[in-house]
Coordinates of C-alpha atoms in Angstrom, one line a residue:
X728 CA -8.0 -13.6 -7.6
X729 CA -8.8 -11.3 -4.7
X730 CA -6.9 -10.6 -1.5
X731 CA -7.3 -8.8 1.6
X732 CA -4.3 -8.3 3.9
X733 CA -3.8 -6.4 7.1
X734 CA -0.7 -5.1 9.1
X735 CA -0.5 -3.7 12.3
X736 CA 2.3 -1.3 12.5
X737 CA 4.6 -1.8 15.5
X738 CA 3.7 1.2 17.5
X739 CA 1.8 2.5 14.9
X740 CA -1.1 2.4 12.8
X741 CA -3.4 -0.6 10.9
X742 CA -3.0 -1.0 7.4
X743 CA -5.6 -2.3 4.9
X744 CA -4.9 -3.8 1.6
X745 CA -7.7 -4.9 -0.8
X746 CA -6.1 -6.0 -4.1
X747 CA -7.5 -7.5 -7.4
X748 CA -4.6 -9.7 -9.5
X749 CA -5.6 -10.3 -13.0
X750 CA -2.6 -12.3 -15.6
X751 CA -0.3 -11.8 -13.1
X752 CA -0.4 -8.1 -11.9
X753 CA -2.2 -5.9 -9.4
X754 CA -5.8 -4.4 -11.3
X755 CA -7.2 -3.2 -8.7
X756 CA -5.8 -2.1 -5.4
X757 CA -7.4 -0.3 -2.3
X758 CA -5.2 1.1 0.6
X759 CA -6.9 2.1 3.9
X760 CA -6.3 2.0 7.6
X761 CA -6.7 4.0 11.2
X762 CA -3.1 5.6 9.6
X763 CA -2.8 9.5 8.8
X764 CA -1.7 10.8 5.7
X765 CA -0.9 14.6 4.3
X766 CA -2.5 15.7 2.2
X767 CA -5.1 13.1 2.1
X768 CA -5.3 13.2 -2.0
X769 CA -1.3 11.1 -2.0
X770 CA -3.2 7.5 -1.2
X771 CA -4.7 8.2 -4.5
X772 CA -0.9 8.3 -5.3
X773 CA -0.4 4.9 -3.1
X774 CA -2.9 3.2 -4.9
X775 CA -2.1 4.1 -8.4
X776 CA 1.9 3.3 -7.8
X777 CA 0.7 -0.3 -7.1
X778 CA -1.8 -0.7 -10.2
X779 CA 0.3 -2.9 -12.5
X780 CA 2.8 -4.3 -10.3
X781 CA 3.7 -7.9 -10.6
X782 CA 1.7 -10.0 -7.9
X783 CA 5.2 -11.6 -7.6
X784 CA 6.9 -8.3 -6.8
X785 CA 9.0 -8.0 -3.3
X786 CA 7.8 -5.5 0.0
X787 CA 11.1 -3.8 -1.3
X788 CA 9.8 -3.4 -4.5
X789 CA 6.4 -2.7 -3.6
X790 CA 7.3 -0.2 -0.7
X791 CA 9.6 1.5 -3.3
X792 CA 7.2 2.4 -5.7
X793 CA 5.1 3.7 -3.1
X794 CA 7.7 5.9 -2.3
X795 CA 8.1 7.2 -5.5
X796 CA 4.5 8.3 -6.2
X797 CA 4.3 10.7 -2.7
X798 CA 4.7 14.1 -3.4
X799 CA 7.2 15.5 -2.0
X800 CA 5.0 17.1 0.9
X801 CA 3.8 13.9 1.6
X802 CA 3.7 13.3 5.9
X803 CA 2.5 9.3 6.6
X804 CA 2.1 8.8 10.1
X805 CA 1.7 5.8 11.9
X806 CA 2.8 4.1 8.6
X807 CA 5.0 3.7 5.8
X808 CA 5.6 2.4 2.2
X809 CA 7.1 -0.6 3.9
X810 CA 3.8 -0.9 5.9
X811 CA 1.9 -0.9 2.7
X812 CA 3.9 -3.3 0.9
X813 CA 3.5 -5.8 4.1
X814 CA -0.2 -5.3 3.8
X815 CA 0.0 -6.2 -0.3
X816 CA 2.0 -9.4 0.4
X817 CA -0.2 -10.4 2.8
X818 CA -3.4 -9.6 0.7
X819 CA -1.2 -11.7 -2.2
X820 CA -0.4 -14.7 0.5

């Protein structure tokens, strides 16, 4: 299965979510969007947190490992782990 989901951030910035689901988890996954992000190298970070997740996972579960694989210099503007995890769900709807 492959999804693509998209969330506008109140206020803020679009988020893109391009996701491959193979038995059950996330095997490929592309974040992208109009959003900012220093240093540009952490949606590597993004994209790899989400690699394996369950396709059944929760945005809180979702957003949280996205959390946990920014560095902690990471800035996101216009957008947030929560945004991302919207933008999976949506890609997984």
């Amino acid at each position: 299965m492959n999804g693509h989901g998209e969330y506008k951030v109140p206020g803020g910035k679009l988020v893109v979510a391009d996701i491959g689901v193979q038995a059950g988890r996330l095997a490929q996954v592309q974040i992208s969007g109009d959003f900012f992000l220093e240093p540009p190298e952490a949606l590597g970070n993004i994209d790899k947190a989400l690699l394996g997740q369950h396709a059944d996972a929760s945005e809180t579960e979702l957003a949280l490992a996205v959390a946990a694989a920014l560095p902690p210099e990471a800035v996101m503007f216009g957008f947030s782990p929560e945004a991302v995890a919207i933008a999976v769900r949506r890609a997984l709807a």
